[in-house]
Amino acid sequence: MSKLRVLIVDDSSVMRKIVERSLRQAGLDLGEVLEASNGAEALAEVNKGKFDLILSDINMPAMDGLEFLRGLAGVESAKGVPVVMITTEGSEARVVEALSVGAKGYIRKPFTPEQVKERVAPLLGGGQ
Amino acid sequence: MRSTLGQPMPTNSQLDPHWKGILECAAIEVFAMMANSEITPMPEQPEQQQGEQTAMVGLAGALCGMITIRCSKESAVKLATRMLGEDAKSNPSMVGDALGELCNMVAGNFKSKITSLADHCMLSVPTVIWGEDYVMQMVKPNSGFQFALDCEGRPVWFSLVIHD
Ligand SMILES: [Mg+2]
């Protein structure tokens, strides 16, 4: 399997770095990793090219993770791309809402690299 | 305010005496997992709430108020460095970002441990301010609490302030 092209969406640049490091520690073979700090920036990236995996925060200014998910529904290049939400939300309701509008899974902050692997690897098919 | 499930939120949660222990527990977990930093209860609380950097996250819904973390610049740099895995000293915006995200995670972890809040309380995005020339106002007694935990020999202050 070729290297994964990944989009990490979070308003915290520190968190984007931690997520990327966790993916590497989880043993995923990362290729290009792009970052966005809100849903609108992320939609712009998705419109420019295809990703193998998208990880997104929920609580972000400008456009939050739930609006981003709704926006993805109309984007051809996002079809079949697994989106995993990474959230501090203790709220089941918002997680359920994210899953109902297309997220394939979620990871609750704080998290360990093992938890990232558990949630992400099954979504990537063979080789990862 | 309505929850995402469309149910009216119960409001005016009273300050529960257990919340201090729950916030302490949430903070210890988050610092250990995300900053690889063991913070511990202090045998004696320092008299003054000192610190140059404060991160705060607003709570709205069943509980209205905010959770804050306050520490020295030095501690904030250390925590950011541990989170990033690289020296954060020359990057003040990263230092603020790191403390804000720690506060966000502590607030989220705190509310997820309290059933009556988990689904009925929203978090704001974090705000971070610098400076020592302000005091945290408790509007009335029993409207909040604060405590310090030891982070590598220096206090890091945590508070919950509830608004009416
Ligand atoms: Mg966020």
CSV table of C-alpha atoms and ligand atoms in Angstrom, one decimal:
chain,number,residue,atom,x,y,z
A,1,MET,CA,0.0,0.0,0.0
A,2,SER,CA,1.3,3.5,-0.9
A,3,LYS,CA,2.0,6.1,1.7
A,4,LEU,CA,-1.1,7.7,3.3
A,5,ARG,CA,-2.0,11.3,2.4
A,6,VAL,CA,-3.6,12.7,5.5
A,7,LEU,CA,-5.4,15.9,6.5
A,8,ILE,CA,-5.4,17.0,10.1
A,9,VAL,CA,-7.9,19.6,11.2
A,10,ASP,CA,-7.7,21.3,14.5
A,11,ASP,CA,-7.6,24.9,15.7
A,12,SER,CA,-4.7,24.1,17.9
A,13,SER,CA,-1.4,23.8,16.1
A,14,VAL,CA,0.1,22.0,19.0
A,15,MET,CA,-2.7,19.4,18.8
A,16,ARG,CA,-2.2,19.0,15.0
A,17,LYS,CA,1.5,18.1,15.7
A,18,ILE,CA,0.5,15.7,18.5
A,19,VAL,CA,-2.0,14.0,16.2
A,20,GLU,CA,0.6,13.6,13.5
A,21,ARG,CA,3.2,12.2,15.9
A,22,SER,CA,0.6,9.8,17.3
A,23,LEU,CA,-0.2,8.5,13.8
A,24,ARG,CA,3.6,7.9,13.2
A,25,GLN,CA,3.9,6.3,16.6
A,26,ALA,CA,1.0,4.1,15.8
A,27,GLY,CA,3.0,2.8,12.9
A,28,LEU,CA,1.0,4.3,10.0
A,29,ASP,CA,3.0,4.9,6.8
A,30,LEU,CA,2.5,8.6,6.3
A,31,GLY,CA,3.2,10.4,3.1
A,32,GLU,CA,2.0,14.0,2.7
A,33,VAL,CA,0.4,15.4,5.9
A,34,LEU,CA,-1.6,18.6,5.4
A,35,GLU,CA,-3.0,20.7,8.2
A,36,ALA,CA,-6.1,23.0,8.5
A,37,SER,CA,-7.1,25.1,11.4
A,38,ASN,CA,-10.9,25.1,10.8
A,39,GLY,CA,-13.5,23.4,8.7
A,40,ALA,CA,-13.5,26.0,6.0
A,41,GLU,CA,-9.7,25.6,5.4
A,42,ALA,CA,-10.1,21.9,5.5
A,43,LEU,CA,-12.9,21.9,2.8
A,44,ALA,CA,-10.6,24.0,0.6
A,45,GLU,CA,-7.9,21.3,0.9
A,46,VAL,CA,-10.3,18.5,0.2
A,47,ASN,CA,-11.5,20.3,-2.9
A,48,LYS,CA,-7.9,20.5,-4.1
A,49,GLY,CA,-7.1,16.8,-3.8
A,50,LYS,CA,-7.8,13.4,-2.5
A,51,PHE,CA,-6.9,12.2,1.0
A,52,ASP,CA,-6.7,8.7,2.4
A,53,LEU,CA,-7.6,9.8,5.9
A,54,ILE,CA,-9.0,12.9,7.6
A,55,LEU,CA,-8.8,13.6,11.3
A,56,SER,CA,-10.9,16.5,12.6
A,57,ASP,CA,-11.5,18.3,15.8
A,58,ILE,CA,-15.1,19.2,16.5
A,59,ASN,CA,-14.9,22.4,18.5
A,60,MET,CA,-13.2,25.0,16.2
A,61,PRO,CA,-13.9,28.7,15.4
A,62,ALA,CA,-15.1,29.8,12.0
A,63,MET,CA,-16.4,26.4,10.9
A,64,ASP,CA,-16.6,23.6,13.4
A,65,GLY,CA,-16.1,19.9,12.7
A,66,LEU,CA,-19.8,19.1,12.3
A,67,GLU,CA,-20.3,21.7,9.7
A,68,PHE,CA,-17.2,20.5,8.0
A,69,LEU,CA,-18.6,17.0,7.8
A,70,ARG,CA,-21.8,18.3,6.3
A,71,GLY,CA,-19.8,20.2,3.8
A,72,LEU,CA,-17.8,17.1,2.8
A,73,ALA,CA,-21.0,15.3,1.8
A,74,GLY,CA,-21.1,17.3,-1.5
A,75,VAL,CA,-17.5,16.9,-2.4
A,76,GLU,CA,-16.6,14.2,-5.0
A,77,SER,CA,-13.0,13.8,-3.8
A,78,ALA,CA,-14.1,13.1,-0.3
A,79,LYS,CA,-16.3,10.1,-1.2
A,80,GLY,CA,-15.2,7.0,0.7
A,81,VAL,CA,-12.5,8.9,2.6
A,82,PRO,CA,-12.6,7.9,6.3
A,83,VAL,CA,-13.1,10.9,8.7
A,84,VAL,CA,-12.2,10.4,12.3
A,85,MET,CA,-13.3,13.0,14.8
A,86,ILE,CA,-10.8,13.9,17.6
A,87,THR,CA,-12.7,15.7,20.3
A,88,THR,CA,-12.7,16.8,23.9
A,89,GLU,CA,-16.4,16.6,23.9
A,90,GLY,CA,-17.7,14.5,26.8
A,91,SER,CA,-21.0,14.8,24.9
A,92,GLU,CA,-22.3,11.6,23.4
A,93,ALA,CA,-24.8,13.7,21.6
A,94,ARG,CA,-22.2,15.5,19.5
A,95,VAL,CA,-20.3,12.3,18.8
A,96,VAL,CA,-23.6,10.6,17.7
A,97,GLU,CA,-24.3,13.6,15.5
A,98,ALA,CA,-20.8,13.4,13.9
A,99,LEU,CA,-21.3,9.7,13.2
A,100,SER,CA,-24.7,10.4,11.7
A,101,VAL,CA,-23.3,12.9,9.3
A,102,GLY,CA,-20.5,10.7,8.0
A,103,ALA,CA,-17.7,10.4,10.5
A,104,LYS,CA,-16.3,6.8,10.6
A,105,GLY,CA,-15.1,7.0,14.2
A,106,TYR,CA,-13.9,9.2,17.0
A,107,ILE,CA,-11.1,9.6,19.4
A,108,ARG,CA,-11.5,11.4,22.7
A,109,LYS,CA,-8.8,13.8,23.9
A,110,PRO,CA,-6.7,13.1,25.9
A,111,PHE,CA,-5.6,10.0,23.9
A,112,THR,CA,-2.6,7.6,23.6
A,113,PRO,CA,-1.0,6.6,20.3
A,114,GLU,CA,-2.4,3.1,20.9
A,115,GLN,CA,-6.0,4.5,21.0
A,116,VAL,CA,-5.3,6.4,17.8
A,117,LYS,CA,-4.1,3.1,16.2
A,118,GLU,CA,-7.1,1.2,17.4
A,119,ARG,CA,-9.6,3.7,16.0
A,120,VAL,CA,-7.8,4.5,12.7
A,121,ALA,CA,-6.1,1.3,11.5
A,122,PRO,CA,-9.4,-0.7,10.9
A,123,LEU,CA,-10.6,2.1,8.6
A,124,LEU,CA,-7.6,2.0,6.3
A,125,GLY,CA,-7.9,-1.5,4.8
A,126,GLY,CA,-4.9,-3.8,4.2
A,127,GLY,CA,-1.3,-2.9,4.8
A,128,GLN,CA,-1.5,-0.4,7.6
B,1,MET,CA,-30.0,27.1,25.2
B,2,ARG,CA,-30.8,23.7,23.7
B,3,SER,CA,-28.7,20.7,23.6
B,4,THR,CA,-27.8,19.1,20.2
B,5,LEU,CA,-30.5,16.5,20.9
B,6,GLY,CA,-33.1,19.3,21.0
B,7,GLN,CA,-33.9,18.8,24.6
B,8,PRO,CA,-34.1,21.9,26.8
B,9,MET,CA,-31.0,22.0,29.0
B,10,PRO,CA,-31.5,21.9,32.8
B,11,THR,CA,-29.7,25.0,34.1
B,12,ASN,CA,-28.4,26.4,37.3
B,13,SER,CA,-26.4,23.4,38.4
B,14,GLN,CA,-25.2,24.1,41.9
B,15,LEU,CA,-21.6,23.8,42.8
B,16,ASP,CA,-21.1,20.2,43.9
B,17,PRO,CA,-18.5,19.5,46.7
B,18,HIS,CA,-17.2,16.6,44.7
B,19,TRP,CA,-16.3,18.7,41.6
B,20,LYS,CA,-13.0,19.9,43.1
B,21,GLY,CA,-11.7,16.3,43.3
B,22,ILE,CA,-13.1,15.5,39.8
B,23,LEU,CA,-11.3,18.6,38.3
B,24,GLU,CA,-8.1,17.5,40.0
B,25,CYS,CA,-8.4,14.0,38.7
B,26,ALA,CA,-9.2,15.4,35.1
B,27,ALA,CA,-6.1,17.6,35.3
B,28,ILE,CA,-3.8,14.9,36.4
B,29,GLU,CA,-5.0,12.6,33.6
B,30,VAL,CA,-4.7,15.2,30.9
B,31,PHE,CA,-1.2,16.4,31.9
B,32,ALA,CA,0.0,12.8,32.2
B,33,MET,CA,-1.3,11.7,28.8
B,34,MET,CA,-0.8,14.8,26.7
B,35,ALA,CA,2.2,16.5,28.3
B,36,ASN,CA,3.9,13.4,29.8
B,37,SER,CA,3.9,15.4,33.0
B,38,GLU,CA,3.2,14.1,36.5
B,39,ILE,CA,1.3,16.8,38.4
B,40,THR,CA,0.6,16.0,42.1
B,41,PRO,CA,-1.4,17.5,44.9
B,42,MET,CA,0.5,19.9,47.1
B,43,PRO,CA,0.7,19.2,50.8
B,44,GLU,CA,0.2,22.9,51.5
B,45,GLN,CA,-1.4,25.3,49.0
B,46,PRO,CA,0.7,28.3,48.2
B,47,GLU,CA,-0.9,31.5,49.6
B,48,GLN,CA,-0.9,33.5,46.4
B,49,GLN,CA,-2.3,32.5,43.1
B,50,GLN,CA,0.7,33.4,41.0
B,51,GLY,CA,1.3,33.0,37.3
B,52,GLU,CA,1.9,34.9,34.2
B,53,GLN,CA,-0.1,32.9,31.7
B,54,THR,CA,-3.8,32.0,32.0
B,55,ALA,CA,-5.8,29.8,29.7
B,56,MET,CA,-9.6,29.7,30.1
B,57,VAL,CA,-12.4,27.7,28.6
B,58,GLY,CA,-16.0,28.8,28.9
B,59,LEU,CA,-18.9,26.5,29.9
B,60,ALA,CA,-22.4,27.1,28.7
B,61,GLY,CA,-25.6,25.2,29.2
B,62,ALA,CA,-26.4,23.2,32.3
B,63,LEU,CA,-23.4,24.9,33.9
B,64,CYS,CA,-22.3,28.4,33.0
B,65,GLY,CA,-18.9,29.6,34.0
B,66,MET,CA,-15.3,28.8,33.1
B,67,ILE,CA,-12.4,26.6,33.9
B,68,THR,CA,-8.9,28.2,34.0
B,69,ILE,CA,-5.3,27.1,34.2
B,70,ARG,CA,-2.7,29.6,35.4
B,71,CYS,CA,1.0,29.1,35.7
B,72,SER,CA,4.4,30.8,35.3
B,73,LYS,CA,5.8,31.5,31.9
B,74,GLU,CA,8.6,29.0,32.7
B,75,SER,CA,6.0,26.2,33.5
B,76,ALA,CA,4.0,27.0,30.4
B,77,VAL,CA,7.2,26.7,28.2
B,78,LYS,CA,8.0,23.4,29.9
B,79,LEU,CA,4.6,22.0,29.3
B,80,ALA,CA,4.5,23.2,25.7
B,81,THR,CA,7.9,21.6,25.1
B,82,ARG,CA,6.8,18.3,26.5
B,83,MET,CA,3.6,18.4,24.3
B,84,LEU,CA,5.5,19.3,21.1
B,85,GLY,CA,8.5,17.1,21.7
B,86,GLU,CA,10.7,20.1,20.8
B,87,ASP,CA,11.8,23.3,22.6
B,88,ALA,CA,9.0,25.8,22.7
B,89,LYS,CA,11.0,28.6,24.3
B,90,SER,CA,11.4,30.6,21.1
B,91,ASN,CA,7.7,30.2,20.1
B,92,PRO,CA,5.4,32.1,22.4
B,93,SER,CA,2.3,31.5,20.3
B,94,MET,CA,2.9,27.7,20.6
B,95,VAL,CA,3.2,28.1,24.3
B,96,GLY,CA,-0.1,29.8,24.6
B,97,ASP,CA,-1.7,27.4,22.2
B,98,ALA,CA,-0.4,24.4,24.3
B,99,LEU,CA,-1.8,25.8,27.6
B,100,GLY,CA,-5.1,26.6,25.9
B,101,GLU,CA,-5.4,23.1,24.6
B,102,LEU,CA,-4.5,21.6,28.0
B,103,CYS,CA,-7.3,23.7,29.5
B,104,ASN,CA,-9.7,22.6,26.7
B,105,MET,CA,-8.9,18.9,27.4
B,106,VAL,CA,-9.1,19.4,31.2
B,107,ALA,CA,-12.5,21.1,30.8
B,108,GLY,CA,-13.8,18.3,28.5
B,109,ASN,CA,-12.4,15.6,30.7
B,110,PHE,CA,-14.0,17.2,33.7
B,111,LYS,CA,-17.5,17.5,32.2
B,112,SER,CA,-17.3,14.0,30.7
B,113,LYS,CA,-16.9,12.6,34.3
B,114,ILE,CA,-20.1,14.3,35.5
B,115,THR,CA,-23.2,12.7,34.0
B,116,SER,CA,-25.4,15.7,34.5
B,117,LEU,CA,-23.0,17.9,32.5
B,118,ALA,CA,-21.6,15.6,29.8
B,119,ASP,CA,-24.5,16.1,27.3
B,120,HIS,CA,-25.8,19.3,28.6
B,121,CYS,CA,-22.8,21.6,28.7
B,122,MET,CA,-20.9,23.1,25.8
B,123,LEU,CA,-17.2,24.3,25.8
B,124,SER,CA,-16.0,27.4,24.2
B,125,VAL,CA,-12.7,27.5,22.3
B,126,PRO,CA,-9.9,28.4,24.7
B,127,THR,CA,-8.6,31.9,25.3
B,128,VAL,CA,-5.1,32.6,26.6
B,129,ILE,CA,-4.0,35.8,28.3
B,130,TRP,CA,-0.6,36.9,29.6
B,131,GLY,CA,0.1,39.1,32.6
B,132,GLU,CA,-0.2,39.1,36.4
B,133,ASP,CA,-2.0,42.3,36.9
B,134,TYR,CA,-5.5,40.9,37.4
B,135,VAL,CA,-7.4,38.9,39.9
B,136,MET,CA,-9.9,36.2,39.4
B,137,GLN,CA,-13.2,37.4,40.9
B,138,MET,CA,-15.5,35.0,42.6
B,139,VAL,CA,-18.8,36.8,42.3
B,140,LYS,CA,-20.2,35.2,45.5
B,141,PRO,CA,-19.1,32.6,48.0
B,142,ASN,CA,-19.5,29.0,46.8
B,143,SER,CA,-19.4,30.2,43.2
B,144,GLY,CA,-16.2,28.4,42.5
B,145,PHE,CA,-13.0,27.0,43.8
B,146,GLN,CA,-9.3,27.0,42.9
B,147,PHE,CA,-6.3,24.9,43.8
B,148,ALA,CA,-2.7,24.4,42.9
B,149,LEU,CA,-1.0,21.2,41.8
B,150,ASP,CA,2.7,20.7,41.8
B,151,CYS,CA,4.3,20.5,38.4
B,152,GLU,CA,8.1,19.9,38.6
B,153,GLY,CA,8.3,21.9,41.8
B,154,ARG,CA,6.1,24.8,40.7
B,155,PRO,CA,2.4,25.4,41.2
B,156,VAL,CA,0.0,25.2,38.4
B,157,TRP,CA,-3.4,26.7,39.4
B,158,PHE,CA,-6.7,25.3,38.3
B,159,SER,CA,-10.1,27.0,38.9
B,160,LEU,CA,-13.8,26.6,38.2
B,161,VAL,CA,-15.9,29.7,38.4
B,162,ILE,CA,-19.6,29.5,38.1
B,163,HIS,CA,-21.8,32.3,36.8
B,164,ASP,CA,-25.5,32.7,37.6
C,1,MG,MG,-10.5,22.7,19.2
